[in-house]
Amino acid sequence: MGKSRARLFRRAPRAPAGPAEQLHGQRGPEEEAAAELLEKLQHPSAEVREYACASISQLLQQKHVIPAFVQRDVVRCLGPLLMDHSLAVRETAAGALRNLSACGGFDVCDDMVTNDIMTPLVALLKECSTGLDANQLSPKKCGGMNKNYIEDIANEAINLLWNICECNNTALCIFNKEGCLEAVLHYMKKFATNVDLAISVANCLQAVTEDNPDLLSSFNASAQQILETVMLCPESTMKHILLRTLIAGTVWNIKDTIPPGSLGSTVNAILKIFSESLAIDAGETIISMNEAEKNRLKLAVEAETEENMSDTTENCVLGEDDTMEEIPKGKLERENDVSDLLPTDKWELKEVTALLMAQQTALEIIVNMCCSEDPSDDEWDELSSSDESDLFMENSYNEGSGLLLSPLCLSDEVNSAFLNNLIPKKILEKTAFPNSVALDICMHNPSWKPLIKKLNAVQCRALTCLQSILLVSDVDCLGGASAVQSLAQHLSQLIFSKSELPTDTEFLEAVTSALRALLQTMASKNISQCMTPEQLLALCEAGIQSSNASVRVNVVSILGISGSVLAKEQNTAETLKMIGKFLLEVAMKESSLVVAGEALDALFDVFADGKEAEEAALQIKLLPTLKEFQPVFRMRMRKEGKGQYSTDQLCVLDNVKMNLRRFIAYQETLGKNPT
């Protein structure tokens, strides 16, 4: 109610790494095997223990079997194996625990910490860090290369640490207390030769540095030098772009450790990395990478055909007793591959996935930059320099389109870096719908189909970024009235370009939040709106059906903002009647008090003043309806308020209740003094 607030992104727990459909009340053979597999973990043979860990790792990707393992103390069974004398067992045990933490969610991670998983995990991390430079290679090859067990174990352990620390504060405290940062940063030194390990470390670092002031003192000059080295890495693969983006996010999290004199250059380096990531067209990358995959597979088939022809020729000279049993190609590799990540031969898909993750991460961090809480007076100055304002005006237009190129209203350093790296322009480009050709490729390729969700996530994050920029930027900084109207048309096209209004909840929340912020800005500066009343009502009628309360709040607020503008114009009484009826119905029938309160707030704005509003209010019987509804709203607040809503929400609802009383009194005054 009132002005919308920017959203602050928190890192969400990782999604399951494999298929994880929730099945209730169903017992399968995997569940039956839990006791048997856990028993095999105690077998004297390392190969049997490795097999059991690998089997458990696969089963734990299915959520419906997790309770069976948790009830049998899987954490206490697997935990000691993190320090098993067999390196292969350590790796598969860490992988199984990693899947348990990723697929089990908060409750399972809490249970893992309660069962003291951090003790063997910290010991493993420190031991691997010490032995990292020993270069322990196994004679067993994986993907044509000797397997480095220490680095592979470290990768699984770091992912496990990341998952647990994201979900559990006790684990984070142990991370701080046990000095895990030094060990984790030591792994980062391998980024030049093992980018996958480095990405895992970077994800972990970004998680443990978020809202963790106790860790800041551990980031000495040596630690910061490691991060800086990674940020300056010149490699141009998508994985390296993701790595630099994650490290840039970590540096932003620890910005309080950066000397004020270096802050400007550091922020510029961070935004330069984000700009590099956002400049890449994900749709075109999907198209080119898919083509590269086809060519690679075609060459592989041709090479295999030639090899088979050669084998046939050789077999012709073998005697009957010399015939060898053929092992199906890839069988051994599949059996030994216990990784829950993408197959090793999917490098093109991995590259695209890394790009989309980099773009999503960059956008989320930019949102947090806009919403940076409690900035230090020494670091962040209010934007007041006339020279700086002139710079914004000169750079406010996207060449040829008039769309905004605004800065963040934080410090001068951030604002300048924001402009210099053309961040807003690139954010705006990401708000468009994904490339249709790329979507078609993903739709018809099962392994690439998960990219559709990632493409949509990038679009939604970009819209949230746009909302944040709108909330902290002045109209002049946005490029003036014409640029703001162009942006309004762009958002309208996103909503109304298709035959049916969008129904995806995440997209609806993002686009309506951006539109709400934009309409607030336009209304405050008397800039004419580009959406027709019919479009607004259509959007609101669709949005109010959403299961997401934030979407419903947004559309009600949008209608209130637009209605208050229309109330100042001539011959709008009929439209105001429709808006009033809609808002009254929402206020009286909405299940959420927050949404009902927003609808009342919108009514107060629409019918606050003006002859058109007075006429419409009389025709829809606004005053008697609100007088009748007032005690109902009070009763709902008494019954539903406590326990269901936050303190902030209750405070706002109390204001709505008070404003309802005042608005009724105001309307009664109008009735006594007709104009």
mmCIF file of N, CA and C in Angstrom, residues 257-310:
data_model
loop_
_atom_site.group_PDB
_atom_site.id
_atom_site.type_symbol
_atom_site.label_atom_id
_atom_site.label_comp_id
_atom_site.label_asym_id
_atom_site.label_seq_id
_atom_site.Cartn_x
_atom_site.Cartn_y
_atom_site.Cartn_z
ATOM 1 N N THR A 257 34.932 -4.053 3.347
ATOM 2 C CA THR A 257 36.361 -4.248 3.629
ATOM 3 C C THR A 257 37.242 -3.462 2.660
ATOM 4 N N ILE A 258 36.638 -2.859 1.649
ATOM 5 C CA ILE A 258 37.403 -2.150 0.618
ATOM 6 C C ILE A 258 37.665 -0.713 1.070
ATOM 7 N N PRO A 259 38.894 -0.242 1.002
ATOM 8 C CA PRO A 259 39.188 1.144 1.382
ATOM 9 C C PRO A 259 38.370 2.114 0.539
ATOM 10 N N PRO A 260 37.862 3.196 1.133
ATOM 11 C CA PRO A 260 37.029 4.155 0.383
ATOM 12 C C PRO A 260 37.686 4.654 -0.896
ATOM 13 N N GLY A 261 38.996 4.814 -0.873
ATOM 14 C CA GLY A 261 39.685 5.312 -2.062
ATOM 15 C C GLY A 261 39.679 4.340 -3.220
ATOM 16 N N SER A 262 39.456 3.058 -2.928
ATOM 17 C CA SER A 262 39.453 2.029 -3.978
ATOM 18 C C SER A 262 38.045 1.613 -4.386
ATOM 19 N N LEU A 263 37.052 2.170 -3.698
ATOM 20 C CA LEU A 263 35.685 1.714 -3.927
ATOM 21 C C LEU A 263 35.219 1.964 -5.358
ATOM 22 N N GLY A 264 35.521 3.147 -5.884
ATOM 23 C CA GLY A 264 35.066 3.482 -7.236
ATOM 24 C C GLY A 264 35.595 2.522 -8.279
ATOM 25 N N SER A 265 36.893 2.231 -8.241
ATOM 26 C CA SER A 265 37.481 1.325 -9.234
ATOM 27 C C SER A 265 36.967 -0.092 -9.057
ATOM 28 N N THR A 266 36.700 -0.483 -7.807
ATOM 29 C CA THR A 266 36.182 -1.828 -7.549
ATOM 30 C C THR A 266 34.773 -1.981 -8.100
ATOM 31 N N VAL A 267 33.926 -0.987 -7.834
ATOM 32 C CA VAL A 267 32.554 -1.038 -8.340
ATOM 33 C C VAL A 267 32.554 -1.032 -9.866
ATOM 34 N N ASN A 268 33.427 -0.251 -10.457
ATOM 35 C CA ASN A 268 33.517 -0.222 -11.916
ATOM 36 C C ASN A 268 33.914 -1.595 -12.464
ATOM 37 N N ALA A 269 34.847 -2.256 -11.779
ATOM 38 C CA ALA A 269 35.265 -3.597 -12.208
ATOM 39 C C ALA A 269 34.115 -4.590 -12.095
ATOM 40 N N ILE A 270 33.339 -4.481 -11.013
ATOM 41 C CA ILE A 270 32.180 -5.370 -10.828
ATOM 42 C C ILE A 270 31.169 -5.171 -11.953
ATOM 43 N N LEU A 271 30.819 -3.908 -12.218
ATOM 44 C CA LEU A 271 29.808 -3.621 -13.230
ATOM 45 C C LEU A 271 30.312 -3.925 -14.637
ATOM 46 N N LYS A 272 31.601 -3.825 -14.851
ATOM 47 C CA LYS A 272 32.171 -4.195 -16.147
ATOM 48 C C LYS A 272 31.971 -5.683 -16.406
ATOM 49 N N ILE A 273 32.145 -6.492 -15.366
ATOM 50 C CA ILE A 273 31.923 -7.935 -15.488
ATOM 51 C C ILE A 273 30.448 -8.223 -15.763
ATOM 52 N N PHE A 274 29.556 -7.538 -15.048
ATOM 53 C CA PHE A 274 28.124 -7.732 -15.281
ATOM 54 C C PHE A 274 27.751 -7.313 -16.705
ATOM 55 N N SER A 275 28.330 -6.218 -17.153
ATOM 56 C CA SER A 275 28.063 -5.732 -18.509
ATOM 57 C C SER A 275 28.504 -6.746 -19.549
ATOM 58 N N GLU A 276 29.657 -7.337 -19.332
ATOM 59 C CA GLU A 276 30.179 -8.357 -20.240
ATOM 60 C C GLU A 276 29.215 -9.544 -20.325
ATOM 61 N N SER A 277 28.689 -9.939 -19.195
ATOM 62 C CA SER A 277 27.753 -11.069 -19.160
ATOM 63 C C SER A 277 26.443 -10.727 -19.862
ATOM 64 N N LEU A 278 25.890 -9.548 -19.547
ATOM 65 C CA LEU A 278 24.579 -9.168 -20.075
ATOM 66 C C LEU A 278 24.631 -8.798 -21.555
ATOM 67 N N ALA A 279 25.819 -8.487 -22.064
ATOM 68 C CA ALA A 279 25.945 -8.098 -23.473
ATOM 69 C C ALA A 279 25.760 -9.282 -24.422
ATOM 70 N N ILE A 280 25.903 -10.482 -23.928
ATOM 71 C CA ILE A 280 25.816 -11.672 -24.783
ATOM 72 C C ILE A 280 24.355 -12.029 -25.029
ATOM 73 N N ASP A 281 24.013 -12.276 -26.270
ATOM 74 C CA ASP A 281 22.661 -12.672 -26.653
ATOM 75 C C ASP A 281 22.493 -14.164 -26.390
ATOM 76 N N ALA A 282 21.718 -14.498 -25.370
ATOM 77 C CA ALA A 282 21.555 -15.899 -24.987
ATOM 78 C C ALA A 282 20.854 -16.705 -26.079
ATOM 79 N N GLY A 283 19.896 -16.085 -26.745
ATOM 80 C CA GLY A 283 19.184 -16.789 -27.815
ATOM 81 C C GLY A 283 20.114 -17.176 -28.952
ATOM 82 N N GLU A 284 20.931 -16.232 -29.393
ATOM 83 C CA GLU A 284 21.887 -16.521 -30.461
ATOM 84 C C GLU A 284 22.923 -17.543 -30.006
ATOM 85 N N THR A 285 23.289 -17.477 -28.737
ATOM 86 C CA THR A 285 24.253 -18.451 -28.207
ATOM 87 C C THR A 285 23.669 -19.856 -28.231
ATOM 88 N N ILE A 286 22.396 -19.987 -27.889
ATOM 89 C CA ILE A 286 21.742 -21.299 -27.941
ATOM 90 C C ILE A 286 21.748 -21.832 -29.365
ATOM 91 N N ILE A 287 21.427 -20.969 -30.318
ATOM 92 C CA ILE A 287 21.377 -21.395 -31.725
ATOM 93 C C ILE A 287 22.755 -21.871 -32.189
ATOM 94 N N SER A 288 23.791 -21.088 -31.901
ATOM 95 C CA SER A 288 25.138 -21.443 -32.368
ATOM 96 C C SER A 288 25.676 -22.669 -31.641
ATOM 97 N N MET A 289 25.419 -22.777 -30.343
ATOM 98 C CA MET A 289 25.905 -23.929 -29.587
ATOM 99 C C MET A 289 25.179 -25.208 -29.984
ATOM 100 N N ASN A 290 23.905 -25.083 -30.285
ATOM 101 C CA ASN A 290 23.160 -26.260 -30.738
ATOM 102 C C ASN A 290 23.699 -26.758 -32.070
ATOM 103 N N GLU A 291 24.042 -25.827 -32.941
ATOM 104 C CA GLU A 291 24.633 -26.190 -34.225
ATOM 105 C C GLU A 291 26.001 -26.846 -34.019
ATOM 106 N N ALA A 292 26.775 -26.306 -33.080
ATOM 107 C CA ALA A 292 28.084 -26.887 -32.777
ATOM 108 C C ALA A 292 27.934 -28.308 -32.242
ATOM 109 N N GLU A 293 26.916 -28.532 -31.419
ATOM 110 C CA GLU A 293 26.675 -29.883 -30.891
ATOM 111 C C GLU A 293 26.327 -30.849 -32.015
ATOM 112 N N LYS A 294 25.478 -30.405 -32.935
ATOM 113 C CA LYS A 294 25.104 -31.269 -34.063
ATOM 114 C C LYS A 294 26.331 -31.655 -34.886
ATOM 115 N N ASN A 295 27.192 -30.671 -35.161
ATOM 116 C CA ASN A 295 28.391 -30.945 -35.951
ATOM 117 C C ASN A 295 29.326 -31.898 -35.227
ATOM 118 N N ARG A 296 29.461 -31.706 -33.921
ATOM 119 C CA ARG A 296 30.344 -32.580 -33.150
ATOM 120 C C ARG A 296 29.827 -34.009 -33.146
ATOM 121 N N LEU A 297 28.528 -34.164 -32.933
ATOM 122 C CA LEU A 297 27.941 -35.507 -32.916
ATOM 123 C C LEU A 297 28.026 -36.171 -34.283
ATOM 124 N N LYS A 298 27.865 -35.372 -35.338
ATOM 125 C CA LYS A 298 27.975 -35.911 -36.693
ATOM 126 C C LYS A 298 29.380 -36.443 -36.953
ATOM 127 N N LEU A 299 30.389 -35.668 -36.546
ATOM 128 C CA LEU A 299 31.773 -36.107 -36.719
ATOM 129 C C LEU A 299 32.055 -37.349 -35.885
ATOM 130 N N ALA A 300 31.468 -37.411 -34.683
ATOM 131 C CA ALA A 300 31.673 -38.574 -33.819
ATOM 132 C C ALA A 300 31.086 -39.836 -34.444
ATOM 133 N N VAL A 301 29.904 -39.706 -35.063
ATOM 134 C CA VAL A 301 29.273 -40.854 -35.726
ATOM 135 C C VAL A 301 30.114 -41.321 -36.906
ATOM 136 N N GLU A 302 30.614 -40.348 -37.667
ATOM 137 C CA GLU A 302 31.457 -40.709 -38.812
ATOM 138 C C GLU A 302 32.728 -41.412 -38.359
ATOM 139 N N ALA A 303 33.331 -40.903 -37.277
ATOM 140 C CA ALA A 303 34.546 -41.531 -36.761
ATOM 141 C C ALA A 303 34.256 -42.929 -36.236
ATOM 142 N N GLU A 304 33.100 -43.103 -35.573
ATOM 143 C CA GLU A 304 32.734 -44.417 -35.047
ATOM 144 C C GLU A 304 32.476 -45.402 -36.182
ATOM 145 N N THR A 305 31.862 -44.910 -37.280
ATOM 146 C CA THR A 305 31.603 -45.773 -38.435
ATOM 147 C C THR A 305 32.912 -46.274 -39.035
ATOM 148 N N GLU A 306 33.867 -45.364 -39.167
ATOM 149 C CA GLU A 306 35.178 -45.756 -39.695
ATOM 150 C C GLU A 306 35.863 -46.748 -38.772
ATOM 151 N N GLU A 307 35.733 -46.539 -37.462
ATOM 152 C CA GLU A 307 36.351 -47.447 -36.494
ATOM 153 C C GLU A 307 35.724 -48.834 -36.567
ATOM 154 N N ASN A 308 34.375 -48.867 -36.715
ATOM 155 C CA ASN A 308 33.692 -50.158 -36.814
ATOM 156 C C ASN A 308 34.105 -50.912 -38.065
ATOM 157 N N MET A 309 34.268 -50.171 -39.168
ATOM 158 C CA MET A 309 34.713 -50.815 -40.416
ATOM 159 C C MET A 309 36.112 -51.383 -40.253
ATOM 160 N N SER A 310 36.968 -50.658 -39.535
ATOM 161 C CA SER A 310 38.327 -51.127 -39.281
ATOM 162 C C SER A 310 38.312 -52.362 -38.399
#
